[in-house]
Coordinates of C-alpha atoms in Angstrom, one line a residue:
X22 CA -2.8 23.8 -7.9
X23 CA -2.0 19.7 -8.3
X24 CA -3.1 17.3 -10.2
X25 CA -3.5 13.6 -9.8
X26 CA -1.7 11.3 -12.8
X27 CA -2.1 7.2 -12.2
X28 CA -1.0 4.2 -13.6
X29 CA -1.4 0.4 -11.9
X30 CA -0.7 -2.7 -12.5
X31 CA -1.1 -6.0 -10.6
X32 CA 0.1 -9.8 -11.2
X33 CA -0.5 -13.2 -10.0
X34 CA 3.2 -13.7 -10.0
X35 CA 5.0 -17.1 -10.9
X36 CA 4.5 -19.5 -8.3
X37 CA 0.9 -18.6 -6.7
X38 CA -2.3 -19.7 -8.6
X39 CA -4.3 -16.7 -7.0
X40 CA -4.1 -13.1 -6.8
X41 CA -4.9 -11.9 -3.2
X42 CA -4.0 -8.3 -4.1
X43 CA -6.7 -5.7 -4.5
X44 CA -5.8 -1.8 -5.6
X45 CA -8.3 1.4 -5.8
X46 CA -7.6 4.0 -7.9
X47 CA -9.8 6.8 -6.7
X48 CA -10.1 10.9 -7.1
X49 CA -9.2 11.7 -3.7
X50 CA -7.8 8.1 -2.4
X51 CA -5.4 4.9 -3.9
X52 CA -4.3 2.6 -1.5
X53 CA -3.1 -1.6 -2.2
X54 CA -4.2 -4.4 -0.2
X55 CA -2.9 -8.0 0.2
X56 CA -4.9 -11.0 1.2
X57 CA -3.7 -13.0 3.9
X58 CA -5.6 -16.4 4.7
X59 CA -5.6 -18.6 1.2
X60 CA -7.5 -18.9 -1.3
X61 CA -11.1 -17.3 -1.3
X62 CA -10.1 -15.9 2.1
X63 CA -7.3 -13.8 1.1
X64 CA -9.3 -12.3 -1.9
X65 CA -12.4 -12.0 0.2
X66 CA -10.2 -9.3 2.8
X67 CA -8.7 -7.3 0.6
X68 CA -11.9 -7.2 -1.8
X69 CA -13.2 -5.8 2.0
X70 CA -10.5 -3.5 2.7
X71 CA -10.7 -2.2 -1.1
X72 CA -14.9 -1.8 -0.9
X73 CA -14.6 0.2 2.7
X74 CA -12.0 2.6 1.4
X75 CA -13.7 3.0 -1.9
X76 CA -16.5 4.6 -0.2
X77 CA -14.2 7.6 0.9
X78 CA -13.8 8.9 -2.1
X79 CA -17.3 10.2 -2.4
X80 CA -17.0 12.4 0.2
X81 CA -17.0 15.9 -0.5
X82 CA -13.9 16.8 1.8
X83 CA -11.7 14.1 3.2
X84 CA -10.0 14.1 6.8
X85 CA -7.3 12.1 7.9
X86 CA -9.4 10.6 10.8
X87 CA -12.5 9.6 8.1
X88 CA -9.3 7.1 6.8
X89 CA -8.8 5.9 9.9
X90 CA -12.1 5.0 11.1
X91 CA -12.8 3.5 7.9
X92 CA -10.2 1.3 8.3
X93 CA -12.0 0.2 12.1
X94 CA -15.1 -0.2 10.1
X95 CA -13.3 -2.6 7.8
X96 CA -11.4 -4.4 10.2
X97 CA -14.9 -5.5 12.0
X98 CA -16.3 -6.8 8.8
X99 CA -13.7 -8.8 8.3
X100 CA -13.5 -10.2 11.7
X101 CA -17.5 -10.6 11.3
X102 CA -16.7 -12.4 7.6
X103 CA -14.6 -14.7 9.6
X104 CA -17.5 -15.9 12.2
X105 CA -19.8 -16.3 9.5
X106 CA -17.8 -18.9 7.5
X107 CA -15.7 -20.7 9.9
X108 CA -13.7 -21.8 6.7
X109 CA -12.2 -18.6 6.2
X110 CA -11.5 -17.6 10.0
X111 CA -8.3 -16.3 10.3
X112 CA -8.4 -14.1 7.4
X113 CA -6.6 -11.1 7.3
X114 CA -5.2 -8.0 4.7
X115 CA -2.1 -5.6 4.8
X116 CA -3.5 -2.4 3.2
X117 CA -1.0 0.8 2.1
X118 CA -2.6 3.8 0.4
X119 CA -2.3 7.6 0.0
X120 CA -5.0 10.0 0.2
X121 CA -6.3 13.5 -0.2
X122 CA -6.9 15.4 2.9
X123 CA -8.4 18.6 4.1
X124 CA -6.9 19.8 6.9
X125 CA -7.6 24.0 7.6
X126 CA -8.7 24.3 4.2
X127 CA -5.9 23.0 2.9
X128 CA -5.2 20.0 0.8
X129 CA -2.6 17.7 2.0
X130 CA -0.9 14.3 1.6
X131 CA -1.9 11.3 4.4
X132 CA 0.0 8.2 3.7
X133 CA -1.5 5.1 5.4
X134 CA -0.3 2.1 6.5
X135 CA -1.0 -1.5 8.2
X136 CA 1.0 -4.0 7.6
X137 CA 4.0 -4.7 5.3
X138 CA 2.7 -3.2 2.0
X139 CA 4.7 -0.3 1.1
X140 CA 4.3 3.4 0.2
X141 CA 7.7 5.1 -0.9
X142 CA 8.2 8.9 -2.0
X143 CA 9.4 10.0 -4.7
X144 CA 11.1 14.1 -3.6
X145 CA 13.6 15.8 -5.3
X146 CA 15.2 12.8 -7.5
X147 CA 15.7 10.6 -4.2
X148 CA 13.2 8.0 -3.5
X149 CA 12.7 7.2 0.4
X150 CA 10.3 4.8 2.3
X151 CA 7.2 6.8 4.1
X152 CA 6.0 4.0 5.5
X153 CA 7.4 1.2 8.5
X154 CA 7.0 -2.3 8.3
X155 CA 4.9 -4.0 10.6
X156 CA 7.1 -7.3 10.3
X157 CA 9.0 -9.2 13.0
X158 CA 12.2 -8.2 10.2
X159 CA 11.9 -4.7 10.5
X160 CA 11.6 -5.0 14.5
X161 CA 15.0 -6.3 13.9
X162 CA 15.7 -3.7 11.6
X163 CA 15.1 -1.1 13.7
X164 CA 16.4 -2.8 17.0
X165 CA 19.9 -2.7 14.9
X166 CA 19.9 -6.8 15.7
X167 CA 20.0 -7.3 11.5
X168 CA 20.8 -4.6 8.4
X169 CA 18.0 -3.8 6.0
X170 CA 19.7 -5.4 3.2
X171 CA 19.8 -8.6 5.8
X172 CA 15.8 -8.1 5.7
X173 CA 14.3 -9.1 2.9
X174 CA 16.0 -13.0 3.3
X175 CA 15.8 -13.2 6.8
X176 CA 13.1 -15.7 8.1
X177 CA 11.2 -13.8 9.6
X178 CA 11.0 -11.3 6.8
X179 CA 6.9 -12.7 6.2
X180 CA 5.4 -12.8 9.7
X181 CA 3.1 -9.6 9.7
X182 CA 3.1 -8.4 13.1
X183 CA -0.4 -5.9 12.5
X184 CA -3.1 -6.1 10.0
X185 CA -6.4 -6.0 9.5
X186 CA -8.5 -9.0 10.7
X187 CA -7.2 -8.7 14.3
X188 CA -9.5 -8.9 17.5
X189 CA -7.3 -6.8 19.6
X190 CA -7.8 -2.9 18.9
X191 CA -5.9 -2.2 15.4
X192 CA -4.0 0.9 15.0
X193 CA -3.4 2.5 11.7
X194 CA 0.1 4.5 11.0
X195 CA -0.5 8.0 9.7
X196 CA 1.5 10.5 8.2
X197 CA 0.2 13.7 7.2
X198 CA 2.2 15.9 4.0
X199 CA 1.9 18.6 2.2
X200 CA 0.8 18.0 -1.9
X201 CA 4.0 19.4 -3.2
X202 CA 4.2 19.7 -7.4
X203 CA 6.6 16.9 -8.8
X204 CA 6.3 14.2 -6.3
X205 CA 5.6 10.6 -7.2
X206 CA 4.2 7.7 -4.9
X207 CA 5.3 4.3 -5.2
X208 CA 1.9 2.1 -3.7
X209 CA 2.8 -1.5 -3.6
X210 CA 2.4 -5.3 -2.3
X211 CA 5.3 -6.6 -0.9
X212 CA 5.7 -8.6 -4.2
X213 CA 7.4 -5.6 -5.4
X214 CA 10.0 -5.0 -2.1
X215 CA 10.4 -8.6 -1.4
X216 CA 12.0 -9.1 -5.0
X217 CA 13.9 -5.5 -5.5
X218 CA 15.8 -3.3 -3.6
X219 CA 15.1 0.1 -2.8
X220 CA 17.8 0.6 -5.2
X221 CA 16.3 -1.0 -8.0
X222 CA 13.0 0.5 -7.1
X223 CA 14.3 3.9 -7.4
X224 CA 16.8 2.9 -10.9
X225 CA 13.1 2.4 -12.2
X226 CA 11.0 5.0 -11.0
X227 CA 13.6 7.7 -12.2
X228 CA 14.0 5.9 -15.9
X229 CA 10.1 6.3 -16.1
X230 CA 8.4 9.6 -15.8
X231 CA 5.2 8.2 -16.9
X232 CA 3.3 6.6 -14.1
X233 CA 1.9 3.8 -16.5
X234 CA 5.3 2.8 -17.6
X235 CA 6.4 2.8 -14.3
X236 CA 4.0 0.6 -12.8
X237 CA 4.6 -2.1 -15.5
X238 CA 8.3 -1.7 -15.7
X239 CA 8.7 -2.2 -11.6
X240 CA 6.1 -5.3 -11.9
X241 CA 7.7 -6.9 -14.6
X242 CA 10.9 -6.5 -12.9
X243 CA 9.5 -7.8 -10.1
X244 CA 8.5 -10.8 -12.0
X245 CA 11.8 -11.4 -13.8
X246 CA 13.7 -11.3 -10.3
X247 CA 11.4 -14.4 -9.5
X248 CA 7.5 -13.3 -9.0
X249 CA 7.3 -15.6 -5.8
X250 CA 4.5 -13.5 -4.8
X251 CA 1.4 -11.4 -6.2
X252 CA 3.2 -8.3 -6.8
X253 CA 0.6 -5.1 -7.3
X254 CA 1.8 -1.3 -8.0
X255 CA 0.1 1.7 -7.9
X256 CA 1.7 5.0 -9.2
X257 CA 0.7 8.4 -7.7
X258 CA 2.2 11.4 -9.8
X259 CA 1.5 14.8 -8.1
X260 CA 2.2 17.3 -10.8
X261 CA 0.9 21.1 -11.7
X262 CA -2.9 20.8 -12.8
X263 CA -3.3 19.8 -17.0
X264 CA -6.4 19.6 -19.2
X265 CA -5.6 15.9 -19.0
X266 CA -5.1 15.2 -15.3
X267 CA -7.5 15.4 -12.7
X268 CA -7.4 17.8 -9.8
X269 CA -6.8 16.9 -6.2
X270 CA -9.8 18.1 -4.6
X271 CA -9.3 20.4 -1.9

């Protein structure tokens, strides 16, 4: 059997004078959303994304597809939000999350993604990225045009090319895994990858076994490389079921 352990943090940063980030930490779903659109706007998307995937966790067996058209369902409100105040059209929210899933009566691991929030994974001492950037920079990336280091400076490294608050039809990325003992998740804004590399992320998430300390010790390194965004974390610790953990629902 596995168990769920959490820790989260999220920050303003140290040039923005709002937090458009928004987290849930649920029994069966965690995911982190950034605002795009300014203030009020920004906040008001990602508050919707958070509040549609919050419902999820109520349900007594979760599928991969009930993410998914929860997702839809929030991507209407918020382009409804936006015809109802004109001042906030154009708003708009990455969102990244991980979630419990039934799948043949057995639990599994669906990693979620729109946008350029990240989910990494934690396996066998070697952290890797389960999620793709949807960013004109890791077209490039993946075109072989510019290297990854050569990402995170190039201009184009902020233009989301998908998100939620689109008209056209939004697709969600999926990926479904097993819940394997001993795994971590690393949920984050790109606060956290746009000021450390996957290197220093990993430096981190290795010196840190508790998911707590890890959250605050990637966010405030986040912050001492320059905080030039909201930076929000969410750790995801699958380990063998404790008194003290909670169980991930099958």
């Amino acid at each position: 059997m596995v168990s769920v352990a959490c820790g989260s943090r999220s920050d303003i940063g140290h040039v923005r004078e709002h937090n458009e980030d928004n987290l849930v930490i649920g029994r069966r779903l965690w995911a982190v959303a950034d605002g795009m659109g300014g203030h009020a706007a920004g906040d008001v998307a990602s508050a919707l994304v958070i509040a549609g995937l919050r419902t999820l966790d109520a349900h007594d067996e979760l599928r991969a597809a009930d993410v998914v058209a929860a997702l839809q369902e929030v991507n209407r409100a918020i382009l409804a939000h936006g015809e109802e105040h004109p001042e906030a059209r154009g708003l708009g929210s990455t969102v990244t999350g991980l979630a419990a899933v039934t799948i043949g009566g057995v639990p599994h691991a669906a990693v979620f993604n729109v946008g350029d929030s990240r989910v990494y994974r934690w396996a066998g001492g070697v952290l890797s990225r389960a999620t793709v950037d949807h960013s004109e920079a890791e077209e490039l990336v993946l075109e072989g045009v510019i290297t990854a280091d050569q990402a995170r400076t190039h201009r184009s490294r902020n233009i989301v090319t998908r998100s939620l608050g689109q008209p056209h039809p939004m697709q969600v990325d999926l990926w479904v895994l097993p819940l394997t003992a001993g795994e971590r998740f690393v949920l984050c804004s790109d606060g956290l990858s746009g000021e450390l590399t996957d290197e220093a992320i990993a430096d981190l998430v290795r010196a840190n076994p508790d998911p707590q300390a890890a959250a605050d010790a990637l966010v405030e390194a986040a912050l001492a490389a320059g905080g030039r965004d909201n930076v929000t974390v969410v750790m995801v610790d699958l380990d063998d079921a404790g008194a003290d953990q909670t169980e991930a629902p099958a």
